[in-house]
XYZ file of N, CA, C and O in Angstrom:
780
model
N 0.704 -1.401 0.147
C 0.006 0.023 0.046
C 0.806 1.328 0.118
O 0.307 2.144 -0.898
N 1.967 1.200 0.883
C 2.993 2.293 0.872
C 3.650 2.436 -0.444
O 3.614 3.426 -0.828
N 3.827 1.538 -1.178
C 4.408 1.504 -2.755
C 3.327 2.382 -3.700
O 3.726 3.023 -4.078
N 2.018 1.997 -3.386
C 1.159 2.655 -4.330
C 0.904 4.009 -4.235
O 0.832 4.782 -4.711
N 0.975 4.365 -2.683
C 1.083 5.596 -2.566
C 2.416 6.621 -3.166
O 1.715 7.739 -3.440
N 3.464 5.969 -2.575
C 4.718 6.764 -3.280
C 4.475 6.690 -4.648
O 5.033 7.634 -5.367
N 4.110 5.898 -5.651
C 3.918 5.836 -7.294
C 3.060 6.916 -7.590
O 3.004 7.309 -8.584
N 1.770 6.908 -6.751
C 1.038 8.106 -6.900
C 1.599 9.297 -6.976
O 1.382 10.544 -7.790
N 2.393 9.522 -5.752
C 2.679 10.640 -5.542
C 3.717 11.077 -6.554
O 3.914 12.502 -6.764
N 4.683 9.886 -6.700
C 5.825 10.506 -7.720
C 4.850 10.731 -9.101
O 5.695 11.570 -9.570
N 4.094 9.976 -9.461
C 3.457 10.330 -11.061
C 2.792 11.590 -10.755
O 3.210 12.804 -11.803
N 1.925 12.393 -9.677
C 1.433 13.300 -9.872
C 2.862 14.589 -9.802
O 2.474 15.662 -10.444
N 3.714 14.389 -9.119
C 5.110 15.206 -8.717
C 5.364 15.403 -10.434
O 6.007 16.700 -10.784
N 5.719 14.438 -10.988
C 6.407 14.590 -12.658
C 5.471 15.307 -13.156
O 5.878 16.224 -13.910
N 3.964 14.937 -13.259
C 3.026 15.548 -14.239
C 3.252 17.221 -13.652
O 3.007 17.845 -14.560
N 3.428 17.604 -12.479
C 3.071 18.867 -12.017
C 4.669 19.426 -12.511
O 4.573 20.730 -12.795
N 5.548 18.979 -12.434
C 7.056 19.461 -12.521
C 7.184 19.737 -14.361
O 7.528 20.787 -15.027
N 6.204 18.628 -15.320
C 6.579 18.983 -16.752
C 5.617 19.694 -16.967
O 5.923 20.885 -18.055
N 4.272 19.975 -16.319
C 3.522 21.390 -16.597
C 4.369 22.723 -15.985
O 4.087 23.481 -17.125
N 4.851 22.473 -14.971
C 5.509 23.743 -14.740
C 6.606 23.920 -15.696
O 6.941 25.229 -16.197
N 7.126 23.263 -16.625
C 8.424 23.332 -17.513
C 7.658 23.656 -18.802
O 8.272 24.758 -19.378
N 6.390 23.492 -18.857
C 5.782 23.912 -20.103
C 5.648 25.631 -19.991
O 5.722 26.564 -20.804
N 5.245 26.131 -18.562
C 4.678 27.113 -18.451
C 5.775 28.337 -18.352
O 5.872 29.178 -19.101
N 6.788 27.620 -17.657
C 8.435 28.513 -17.815
C 8.847 28.677 -19.361
O 9.558 29.752 -19.778
N 8.844 27.471 -20.200
C 8.941 27.532 -21.555
C 8.245 28.621 -22.160
O 8.694 29.424 -23.359
N 7.021 28.365 -22.190
C 5.987 29.653 -22.287
C 6.511 31.471 -22.141
O 6.675 32.317 -23.201
N 6.647 31.346 -21.365
C 6.929 32.958 -20.656
C 8.622 32.514 -21.568
O 8.670 34.256 -21.987
N 9.187 32.186 -21.659
C 10.707 32.376 -22.600
C 10.360 32.026 -23.770
O 10.888 33.353 -24.484
N 9.362 32.142 -24.574
C 8.990 32.061 -25.771
C 8.795 33.514 -26.055
O 9.259 33.838 -26.691
N 7.874 34.039 -25.191
C 7.549 35.318 -25.173
C 8.327 36.120 -25.075
O 8.716 37.354 -25.745
N 9.145 36.327 -23.665
C 10.235 37.039 -23.849
C 11.680 37.051 -25.148
O 11.982 38.431 -25.307
N 11.963 36.459 -25.250
C 12.506 35.848 -26.243
C 12.207 36.344 -27.625
O 12.919 36.884 -28.388
N 11.116 36.220 -27.925
C 10.414 36.086 -29.509
C 9.841 37.848 -29.575
O 10.013 38.180 -30.528
N 9.553 38.560 -28.342
C 8.917 39.738 -28.229
C 8.175 40.095 -28.993
O 6.688 39.005 -29.557
N 7.649 41.147 -29.557
C 6.201 41.779 -30.217
C 5.998 40.672 -31.401
O 4.981 40.006 -31.462
N 6.904 40.419 -32.227
C 6.862 39.019 -33.547
C 5.864 37.975 -33.038
O 4.842 37.596 -33.478
N 6.660 37.460 -31.711
C 5.971 36.099 -31.331
C 4.886 36.427 -30.562
O 3.706 35.497 -31.194
N 4.444 37.596 -30.258
C 3.229 37.691 -29.388
C 2.319 37.615 -30.391
O 0.654 37.136 -30.158
N 2.617 38.653 -31.640
C 1.442 38.617 -32.870
C 1.513 36.972 -33.311
O -0.143 36.955 -33.698
N 2.189 36.148 -33.494
C 2.081 34.868 -33.820
C 0.808 34.226 -33.282
O 0.399 33.308 -33.328
N 1.482 34.119 -31.652
C 0.558 33.129 -30.986
C -0.659 33.903 -30.823
O -1.751 32.704 -30.600
N -0.791 34.892 -31.051
C -2.439 35.685 -31.015
C -3.233 35.145 -32.123
O -4.119 34.963 -31.907
N -2.252 35.170 -33.389
C -2.811 34.786 -34.594
C -3.310 33.433 -34.270
O -4.572 33.248 -34.969
N -2.625 32.518 -33.825
C -3.147 31.348 -33.661
C -3.930 30.945 -32.747
O -5.023 30.109 -33.052
N -3.897 31.569 -31.631
C -5.325 31.637 -30.334
C -6.317 31.878 -31.206
O -7.299 31.293 -31.191
N -6.575 33.034 -31.854
C -7.759 33.816 -32.571
C -8.263 32.973 -33.411
O -9.196 32.854 -33.917
N -7.244 32.410 -34.646
C -7.970 31.073 -35.509
C -8.272 29.929 -34.756
O -9.683 29.416 -35.103
N -8.267 29.777 -33.443
C -8.681 28.488 -32.821
C -9.892 28.999 -32.550
O -11.078 27.921 -32.356
N -10.215 30.112 -31.761
C -11.287 30.564 -31.200
C -12.653 30.595 -32.366
O -13.239 30.268 -32.117
N -11.701 30.880 -33.543
C -12.855 31.207 -34.599
C -13.339 29.425 -35.258
O -14.751 29.760 -35.347
N -12.498 28.997 -35.199
C -13.031 27.749 -35.123
C -13.931 26.977 -34.393
O -14.567 26.316 -34.659
N -13.554 26.914 -33.008
C -14.322 26.848 -31.658
C -15.951 27.044 -31.759
O -16.715 26.891 -31.993
N -15.699 28.800 -32.325
C -17.324 29.552 -32.397
C -18.273 28.733 -33.594
O -19.330 28.795 -33.717
N -17.315 28.374 -34.759
C -17.958 27.822 -35.817
C -18.729 26.295 -35.346
O -19.724 26.347 -35.883
N -17.601 25.331 -34.842
C -18.330 24.502 -34.165
C -19.635 24.409 -33.295
O -20.476 23.824 -33.622
N -19.186 25.726 -32.647
C -20.443 26.065 -31.862
C -21.721 26.407 -32.480
O -23.202 26.505 -32.160
N -21.648 27.293 -33.532
C -22.401 27.715 -34.431
C -23.408 26.505 -34.898
O -24.349 26.623 -35.383
N -22.388 25.718 -35.686
C -22.932 24.309 -36.591
C -23.866 23.626 -35.475
O -24.713 22.858 -35.903
N -23.730 23.348 -34.014
C -24.099 22.501 -33.202
C -25.597 23.248 -32.482
O -26.182 22.506 -32.422
N -25.337 24.520 -32.793
C -26.465 25.289 -31.966
C -27.531 25.227 -33.423
O -28.902 25.052 -33.081
N -27.049 25.204 -34.356
C -28.014 25.527 -35.551
C -28.747 23.882 -35.970
O -30.404 23.711 -35.935
N -27.928 22.769 -35.451
C -28.461 21.625 -35.377
C -29.590 21.434 -34.899
O -30.491 20.748 -34.750
N -29.131 21.822 -33.324
C -29.940 21.675 -32.387
C -31.536 22.580 -32.615
O -32.548 22.059 -32.001
N -31.460 23.893 -33.043
C -32.288 24.895 -33.329
C -33.390 24.015 -34.350
O -34.616 23.885 -33.889
N -32.685 23.281 -35.513
C -33.382 22.366 -36.682
C -34.081 21.309 -35.536
O -35.182 21.048 -35.757
N -33.893 20.824 -34.882
C -34.254 19.629 -33.919
C -35.541 20.213 -33.577
O -36.640 19.629 -33.290
N -35.320 21.484 -32.390
C -36.613 21.954 -31.946
C -37.497 22.310 -32.114
O -38.456 21.983 -32.425
N -36.907 22.782 -33.640
C -38.520 23.211 -34.467
C -39.005 21.993 -35.022
O -40.485 22.200 -35.490
N -38.299 20.868 -35.432
C -38.951 19.765 -35.791
C -39.811 18.928 -35.135
O -41.022 18.605 -35.080
N -39.168 19.223 -33.717
C -40.117 18.558 -32.615
C -41.264 19.483 -32.029
O -42.413 18.917 -32.058
N -41.140 20.220 -32.223
C -42.339 21.563 -31.984
C -43.101 21.308 -33.095
O -44.596 21.502 -32.790
N -43.081 21.229 -34.226
C -44.001 21.000 -35.317
C -44.578 19.846 -35.085
O -45.809 19.762 -35.357
N -44.057 18.529 -34.589
C -44.728 17.470 -34.462
C -45.837 17.581 -33.700
O -46.980 16.886 -33.871
N -45.472 18.020 -32.322
C -46.341 18.152 -31.318
C -47.173 19.170 -31.689
O -48.554 18.600 -31.278
N -47.072 20.307 -31.922
C -48.216 21.400 -32.696
C -49.299 20.579 -33.569
O -50.205 20.645 -33.675
N -48.977 19.332 -34.198
C -49.490 19.189 -35.535
C -50.327 17.899 -34.836
O -51.651 17.077 -35.545
N -50.085 17.501 -33.390
C -50.836 16.038 -32.932
C -51.890 16.845 -32.321
O -52.645 16.277 -30.947
N -53.015 17.541 -33.063
C -54.169 18.194 -32.708
C -55.206 17.066 -32.339
O -55.829 17.553 -31.441
N -55.233 16.173 -32.862
C -56.677 14.895 -32.649
C -56.243 14.861 -31.091
O -57.413 14.174 -30.517
N -54.888 13.955 -30.911
C -54.718 13.675 -29.446
C -55.121 14.980 -28.548
O -55.186 14.310 -27.365
N -55.097 16.021 -28.689
C -55.277 16.841 -27.632
C -57.351 16.984 -27.423
O -57.814 17.742 -26.869
N -57.873 16.637 -28.745
C -59.393 16.361 -28.474
C -59.828 17.779 -28.014
O -59.534 19.042 -28.557
N -60.643 17.376 -26.888
C -61.372 19.068 -26.992
C -61.045 19.925 -26.187
O -61.628 20.843 -25.789
N -59.718 20.012 -25.684
C -58.980 20.367 -24.994
C -58.560 21.842 -25.846
O -58.300 23.190 -25.323
N -58.550 21.684 -27.243
C -58.445 22.568 -28.175
C -59.636 23.285 -28.825
O -60.698 22.903 -29.112
N -59.718 24.644 -28.801
C -60.786 25.583 -29.309
C -60.386 25.169 -31.129
O -59.630 24.980 -31.537
N -61.272 25.309 -31.881
C -61.298 25.492 -33.227
C -60.114 26.470 -33.882
O -59.412 26.375 -34.751
N -60.210 27.745 -32.888
C -59.258 28.796 -33.613
C -57.570 28.314 -33.221
O -56.638 28.484 -33.901
N -57.367 27.674 -32.047
C -56.461 27.025 -31.328
C -55.811 25.676 -32.315
O -54.468 25.620 -32.597
N -56.834 24.960 -32.981
C -56.507 23.954 -33.632
C -55.700 24.470 -34.832
O -54.690 24.055 -35.305
N -56.919 25.326 -35.182
C -56.137 26.031 -36.478
C -54.518 26.929 -36.419
O -53.709 26.663 -37.200
N -54.522 27.151 -35.288
C -53.396 28.076 -34.832
C -52.113 26.902 -34.908
O -51.196 27.159 -35.690
N -52.513 25.847 -34.266
C -51.397 25.060 -34.193
C -51.148 24.253 -35.458
O -50.030 23.842 -35.672
N -51.958 23.851 -36.316
C -51.629 23.399 -37.593
C -51.163 24.144 -38.705
O -50.117 23.945 -38.958
N -51.277 25.625 -38.334
C -50.687 26.595 -39.066
C -48.962 26.477 -38.953
O -48.248 26.868 -39.658
N -48.872 26.852 -37.339
C -47.543 26.900 -36.536
C -47.083 25.783 -36.906
O -45.401 25.773 -37.568
N -47.587 24.284 -37.060
C -46.879 23.045 -37.159
C -45.782 23.083 -38.733
O -45.096 22.859 -38.688
N -46.903 23.886 -39.759
C -46.565 23.838 -41.194
C -45.107 24.898 -41.226
O -44.463 24.787 -42.020
N -45.446 25.867 -40.415
C -44.303 27.478 -40.458
C -42.938 26.828 -39.693
O -42.206 26.758 -40.398
N -43.113 25.996 -38.763
C -42.323 25.314 -38.210
C -41.483 24.209 -39.082
O -40.269 24.043 -39.061
N -41.774 23.335 -39.794
C -41.155 22.473 -40.852
C -40.550 23.333 -41.790
O -39.525 23.006 -42.033
N -41.373 24.254 -42.248
C -40.411 25.216 -43.308
C -39.368 26.018 -43.023
O -38.298 25.954 -43.347
N -39.558 26.241 -41.675
C -38.230 26.920 -40.981
C -36.929 26.011 -40.924
O -35.885 25.869 -41.085
N -37.607 24.809 -40.281
C -36.518 23.661 -40.043
C -35.890 23.540 -41.493
O -34.537 23.516 -41.666
N -36.359 23.503 -42.616
C -35.999 22.925 -43.910
C -35.189 24.349 -44.364
O -34.071 23.689 -44.667
N -35.299 25.699 -44.032
C -34.516 26.475 -44.612
C -33.922 26.501 -43.285
O -32.025 26.489 -44.300
N -33.571 26.189 -42.231
C -32.186 25.865 -41.420
C -31.455 24.717 -41.947
O -29.942 25.047 -41.633
N -31.859 23.737 -42.522
C -31.529 22.943 -42.917
C -30.403 23.439 -44.243
O -29.546 22.924 -43.971
N -30.828 23.829 -45.392
C -30.589 24.385 -46.173
C -29.290 25.194 -46.209
O -28.400 25.406 -46.620
N -29.503 26.563 -44.972
C -28.434 27.330 -44.591
C -27.281 25.992 -43.987
O -26.268 26.963 -44.088
N -27.575 25.253 -43.281
C -26.553 24.502 -42.590
C -25.605 24.198 -43.612
O -24.499 24.379 -43.652
N -26.205 23.603 -44.896
C -25.098 23.358 -46.265
C -24.508 24.545 -46.889
O -23.645 23.777 -47.299
N -24.765 25.427 -46.897
C -23.953 26.819 -47.409
C -22.612 26.947 -46.530
O -21.737 27.501 -46.688
N -22.576 26.543 -45.285
C -21.462 26.586 -44.219
C -20.701 25.200 -44.465
O -20.968 24.137 -44.754
N -19.624 25.616 -44.157
C -18.345 24.482 -44.520
C -18.601 23.763 -43.223
O -18.766 24.193 -42.040
N -18.315 22.222 -43.323
C -18.483 21.513 -41.895
C -17.460 21.599 -41.225
O -16.224 22.733 -41.974
N -17.130 21.583 -40.157
C -15.988 22.127 -38.951
C -15.205 20.909 -39.265
O -13.948 21.792 -39.011
N -15.231 19.399 -39.835
C -14.165 19.230 -40.303
C -13.166 19.583 -41.377
O -12.721 19.202 -41.518
N -13.985 20.627 -42.216
C -13.342 21.331 -43.295
C -12.257 22.349 -42.894
O -11.714 23.064 -43.718
N -12.728 22.673 -41.513
C -12.065 24.170 -41.333
C -10.795 23.747 -40.479
O -11.026 23.021 -39.323
N -9.639 24.040 -40.709
C -8.240 23.797 -39.817
C -7.977 24.573 -39.165
O -8.166 26.143 -39.160
N -7.306 24.636 -38.102
C -6.622 25.361 -37.026
C -5.080 24.811 -37.364
O -4.682 24.130 -37.677
N -4.409 26.488 -36.894
C -2.858 26.372 -37.179
C -2.279 25.310 -36.100
O -2.685 25.029 -34.998
N -1.123 24.898 -36.524
C -0.458 23.940 -35.343
C 0.202 24.388 -34.168
O 0.321 25.793 -34.374
N -0.436 24.324 -33.213
C -0.069 24.897 -31.747
C 0.399 23.940 -30.796
O -0.209 22.994 -30.683
N 1.478 24.481 -30.366
C 2.468 23.524 -29.455
C 1.553 23.886 -27.916
O 1.194 24.683 -27.774
N 2.157 23.232 -27.036
C 1.609 23.033 -25.694
C 2.087 24.520 -25.077
O 1.708 25.298 -24.340
N 3.408 24.708 -25.516
C 3.984 26.205 -25.260
C 3.273 27.471 -25.611
O 3.024 28.369 -25.214
N 2.998 27.345 -27.047
C 2.107 28.478 -27.333
C 1.070 28.549 -26.943
O 0.446 29.620 -26.827
N 0.299 27.438 -26.263
C -0.811 27.323 -25.558
C -0.964 28.354 -24.746
O -1.448 28.994 -24.172
N 0.128 27.674 -24.102
C 0.253 28.747 -22.444
C 0.700 30.342 -22.735
O 0.207 30.839 -22.001
N 1.590 30.444 -23.659
C 1.929 31.566 -24.007
C 1.048 32.430 -24.215
O 0.429 33.618 -23.821
N -0.788 32.081 -25.249
C -1.495 32.614 -25.322
C -2.390 32.938 -24.219
O -2.783 33.793 -23.921
N -2.312 31.793 -23.335
C -2.803 32.255 -21.691
C -2.378 33.344 -21.115
O -2.750 34.238 -20.523
N -0.676 33.367 -20.974
C -0.257 34.612 -20.622
C -0.454 35.745 -21.091
O -0.936 36.544 -20.335
N -0.410 36.127 -22.414
C -1.127 37.210 -23.013
C -2.426 37.709 -22.816
O -2.623 38.532 -22.300
N -3.476 36.456 -22.637
C -4.666 36.773 -22.222
C -4.464 37.620 -20.595
O -5.392 38.592 -20.709
N -3.765 36.805 -19.922
C -3.921 37.178 -18.485
C -3.472 38.702 -18.479
O -3.781 39.402 -17.725
N -2.278 38.750 -19.328
C -1.418 40.212 -19.115
C -2.589 41.357 -19.658
O -2.591 42.520 -19.136
N -3.336 40.818 -20.891
C -4.226 41.838 -21.401
C -5.794 42.245 -20.421
O -5.610 43.024 -20.045
N -6.115 41.093 -19.514
C -6.780 41.313 -18.562
C -6.518 42.070 -17.506
O -6.985 43.030 -16.873
N -5.157 41.893 -16.938
C -4.258 42.950 -15.711
C -4.211 44.028 -15.989
O -4.376 45.236 -15.854
N -4.203 44.307 -17.528
C -4.040 45.872 -18.062
C -5.200 46.231 -17.925
O -5.463 47.608 -17.548
N -6.265 45.814 -18.570
C -7.691 46.278 -18.438
C -8.072 46.699 -16.922
O -8.698 47.637 -16.691
N -7.442 45.460 -16.051
C -8.240 45.982 -14.697
C -7.323 47.492 -14.129
O -7.847 48.005 -13.273
N -5.945 47.526 -14.452
C -5.403 48.490 -14.056
C -6.019 49.665 -15.022
O -6.013 50.708 -14.028
N -6.293 49.841 -15.784
C -6.670 51.339 -16.734
C -7.773 51.142 -16.330
O -8.196 52.524 -15.999
N -8.804 50.308 -15.723
C -10.278 50.490 -14.943
C -9.875 51.210 -14.020
O -10.812 52.291 -13.450
N -8.897 50.591 -12.677
C -8.770 51.243 -11.979
C -8.112 52.487 -11.803
O -8.396 53.983 -11.026
N -7.016 52.771 -12.406
C -6.708 54.321 -13.151
C -8.034 55.205 -13.617
O -8.200 56.927 -12.703
N -8.642 54.858 -14.218
C -9.959 55.505 -14.666
C -10.675 56.084 -13.537
O -11.410 56.967 -13.221
N -10.892 55.155 -12.568
C -11.913 55.103 -11.269
C -11.128 56.225 -10.342
O -11.973 57.380 -10.016
N -9.582 55.759 -10.437
C -9.104 57.238 -9.355
C -9.129 58.412 -10.061
O -9.944 59.300 -9.160
N -8.836 58.617 -11.347
C -9.400 59.754 -11.714
C -10.572 60.587 -11.742
O -10.836 61.846 -11.690
N -11.663 59.694 -11.877
C -12.820 59.810 -12.150
C -13.151 60.462 -10.637
O -13.788 61.294 -10.376
N -12.731 59.887 -9.450
C -13.305 60.484 -8.134
C -12.484 61.831 -7.919
O -12.575 62.521 -6.813
N -11.109 61.811 -8.152
C -10.212 62.669 -8.146
C -10.941 64.169 -8.928
O -11.124 64.960 -8.197
N -11.293 63.780 -9.935
C -11.866 64.717 -10.670
C -13.456 65.275 -9.959
O -13.480 66.449 -9.842
N -14.011 64.751 -9.486
C -15.541 64.817 -8.789
C -15.294 65.574 -7.650
O -15.839 66.404 -7.300
N -14.071 65.013 -6.853
C -14.063 66.067 -5.718
C -13.274 67.302 -5.892
O -13.803 67.754 -5.321
N -12.533 67.258 -6.790
C -11.908 68.652 -6.954
C -12.922 69.613 -7.475
O -12.898 70.968 -7.126
N -13.810 69.034 -8.493
C -14.892 69.651 -9.181
C -16.183 70.404 -8.039
O -16.642 71.401 -8.264
N -16.390 68.858 -6.821
C -17.353 69.827 -5.805
C -16.751 70.555 -5.205
O -17.455 71.273 -4.654
N -15.381 70.466 -4.673
C -14.802 71.803 -4.198
C -14.730 73.050 -4.636
O -14.858 73.992 -3.854
N -14.618 72.930 -5.922
C -14.869 74.229 -6.733
C -16.236 74.488 -6.957
O -16.395 75.584 -7.631
N -17.166 73.626 -6.976
C -18.165 74.252 -7.567
C -18.619 73.952 -8.794
O -19.690 74.354 -9.522
N -17.913 72.996 -9.638
C -17.871 72.641 -10.960
C -18.161 71.726 -11.294
O -18.310 70.422 -10.607
N -18.773 71.137 -12.507
C -19.029 70.020 -13.100
C -18.257 69.252 -13.126
O -17.194 69.878 -14.026
N -17.854 67.942 -13.371
C -16.885 67.267 -13.086
C -16.589 66.794 -15.024
O -17.334 66.884 -15.599
N -15.279 66.668 -15.601
C -14.909 66.487 -16.721
C -14.826 65.110 -16.622
O -14.927 63.823 -15.837
N -14.772 64.673 -18.144
C -14.435 63.101 -18.025
C -13.036 62.430 -18.091
O -12.305 63.500 -17.550
N -12.863 61.592 -17.818
C -11.894 60.369 -17.192
C -10.510 60.679 -18.337
O -9.539 61.139 -17.551
N -11.110 61.033 -19.287
C -9.591 61.408 -20.443
C -9.468 62.825 -20.264
O -8.039 63.100 -20.244
N -10.321 63.798 -20.008
C -9.590 65.160 -19.839
C -9.060 65.086 -18.426
O -8.137 65.751 -18.328
N -9.563 64.228 -17.647
C -8.691 64.278 -16.090
C -7.348 63.909 -16.191
O -6.309 64.326 -15.880
N -7.299 62.660 -17.052
C -6.166 62.138 -17.448
C -5.047 63.111 -17.903
O -4.058 63.173 -17.255
N -5.676 63.694 -19.164
C -4.469 64.595 -19.594
C -4.132 65.767 -18.760
O -3.136 66.313 -18.857
N -5.137 66.696 -17.660
C -4.809 67.277 -17.069
C -3.694 67.196 -16.100
O -2.795 67.976 -15.480
N -3.697 65.773 -15.777
C -2.767 65.202 -14.735
C -1.493 64.909 -15.292
O -0.763 64.548 -15.033
N -1.286 64.957 -16.768
C -0.465 64.720 -17.695
C 0.372 63.285 -17.828
O 1.439 62.541 -17.310
N -1.042 62.146 -17.508
C -0.931 60.834 -17.536
C -1.475 60.402 -18.649
O -2.713 60.398 -19.051
N -0.319 59.805 -19.593
C -0.668 58.870 -20.492
C -1.913 58.147 -20.629
O -2.202 57.282 -19.363
N -3.086 57.834 -21.276
C -4.152 57.096 -20.958
C -3.490 55.699 -22.004
O -2.453 55.956 -22.935
N -3.439 54.158 -21.392
C -3.227 53.254 -22.318
C -4.495 52.372 -23.015
O -5.553 52.337 -22.332
N -4.273 52.356 -24.303
C -5.338 51.725 -24.709
C -4.604 50.328 -25.528
O -3.689 50.397 -26.363
N -5.559 49.329 -25.266
C -5.444 47.687 -25.988
C -6.363 47.733 -26.825
O -7.858 47.483 -26.374
N -5.985 47.507 -27.813
C -7.206 47.031 -28.627
C -6.558 45.989 -29.816
O -5.534 45.690 -29.610
N -7.496 45.243 -30.384
C -7.340 44.046 -31.380
C -6.462 42.768 -30.803
O -6.271 41.858 -31.583
N -6.968 42.616 -29.280
C -6.278 41.409 -28.596
C -7.636 40.782 -28.172
O -8.178 40.989 -27.455
N -7.956 39.657 -28.537
C -9.326 38.902 -28.124
C -8.718 37.616 -27.801
O -9.552 37.155 -26.829
N -7.713 36.709 -28.183
C -7.350 35.588 -27.850
C -8.529 34.142 -27.251
O -8.993 34.421 -25.917
N -8.921 33.968 -28.101
C -10.111 32.963 -27.783
C -11.252 33.565 -27.709
O -12.238 33.136 -26.923
N -11.696 34.934 -28.350
C -12.955 35.599 -28.207
C -13.295 35.732 -27.105
O -14.529 35.862 -26.661
N -12.487 35.918 -26.203
C -12.825 36.374 -24.542
C -12.270 37.818 -24.158
O -11.401 37.833 -24.758
N -13.111 38.803 -23.682
C -12.703 40.173 -23.320
C -12.978 40.576 -22.396
O -14.200 39.845 -21.882
């Protein structure tokens, strides 16, 4: 039993060590490659995100088709509903069942216009590059949080100054310019479609 525990601990230690080595290699990749490497990692990550979104869209579209087909069948079973339906309800159910069948067919035809998920490839990405994308994403989120915190501080300072002077507060951008502090803007970094 002790040998099993040692083996289990050893295997988990080795896995953790290997994982840490990948993360360290990702950090080194970004440091040594600089902005060109960052652009490459971002391009691969964004491509993978687009393909993933495509797969999600196709799955959702197939689900919507199935829901319309199921609803059409249930709405068409007016005889089984008997006297619980008024004549108007029965007519409405049958008309909707027909409409839903047409919508399902239209959506199925639309699906055929899209390339299948198996037809769209993503760039080959190593585990190190995947970790580098995560590092860049987290740096982007940290920078956004810092920007937001600075904006909140400047807005509060601006509001305080103007209350003391009896003036209306300016925008955060004007307050930052007044304080001679450059505004930081991060655009074009989606990394996995998450922002």
